[in-house]
Phi, psi and omega in degrees: 000330182295335186271002184198045205298293183321319196269333185265301177310335172296311172298319180321304191282342166309310196281320175285328182285331196275317198293314170282325190276343184276312172289345198275295200289009171296139189297323201271005196241277195225352169053053172189153177297098181297186144216163185203147193247135187237127205226110158295126175218136192234359181268162125289163157317298178302345166107327173304157191304131179193092154286133192204166216221098153253135234232116165242103205251126158320130179285027181180196146183220206251154175279169171310322193271008192062010209256351192219149186271094169276121187267135143279174191305165193274309210276334179196156172275311150224174219252103170314321181300312171303320187288320192292306182304314190263006145324291182322304179315305183271353168273300193300323184276316179297332178303302188295333184302313180314322188282306154337308182270357182053062159237038160250161206235123169216071185256163192052235187319345194235009168329306196277359171281003171309319185288144167302314179290332162308317196290322194285334184279320175289313210272315206263339169270329163315294165338298196277327152337134143282102202279128175269117155284113181267121178232147171206158190279163186273135161283134192073015175078183180288317196287313184289343176281329184292308191284340162279342175281318186324300197275322193286303185331295181279000168301153162261185184278343144216154183279178193280326156312339161251018152284134181270308185205159139235112189240158185044240186248010168224156183248163169223123176209154213267150164214181172247143159233108179316305191284029165216063171076015186082026206273130189270134188216167186265110182239131159266135191201155192278160184327292196313314196291326187291334172279316170297307178306335188288325206278332182319303225255011177263108213286175176292112184312132197083353189275144199262103188273349178237122180244146178235141176217157180074230179311307191242049151301127205300329200277314197232018182273357167302311199282318195276345165285288177329327197288277187344291193310326194281313189287320162269358184076044181213078182274337172086219140306134170297158182303326199285318185285355178269126186290115200288142165273120184271152189282001166281317184287340177265345156305297194297336178290292198276322174265031177046002184279117217250077193275025168255343167289150190288130178278340178273309187257317161096005192225317181297141172266137188270138173218149177291129170232348155215159177237106154242130203279159171309165189271353161268012200242116185265348194172176173282150193305152141295135189252000000 
């Protein structure tokens, strides 16, 4: 993954999205067009590489003819074991395709995988393993999910409050050890190792780590969501009555970040005094 980030993270997204869409469209499972948001997350609590994708999925979808909302069953959304096997099959099929098209590189510690025998053994082992898909209902309702993700999606690998101290050539940071009842512990590593772990999570240039699919896809989102609201009888206020939130108000409501507050003293309120455009920009673009 680390030596082929762009192509392998790409097929990770593709495998996940196709798995969810295909199973949801199957009549015996749901038979509907669902919507979901996929978010790439590459680190674990100890800052080591741990690439995986979080998905927020609608609790149902539009029927094939678009005339009915089909809600998922109360006890589960989609069969997890079936999801795991389908996801594994899709990812490994795309991985083998990349190999056949010579789109993978094998430098350093993975140089042995350039040999057909080693590559074949790896693929065989991956097919034999039981892949894990973790699925659970939303916590604290839809509002709780959105508030949580508003703080979570745009984080970097580690925030300042987790760094306990830096002294000499070592860095100590707080982490949770899930294997030991989720206990909070302190890990101390050399500074160069800390930087190495941090840089593992710098994504390729222009790589999109948050993607929208199905009902939430950019091409059809407005039309299909309006259709869903009508079917669910939750059209809400008329658009003329809705208050338009500024981006500053939205950021404060979701993430609790007040961009107007002075970052130095934390008390005084900042205000815009002047907008300085680039020298080559003499005004707004003409359309």
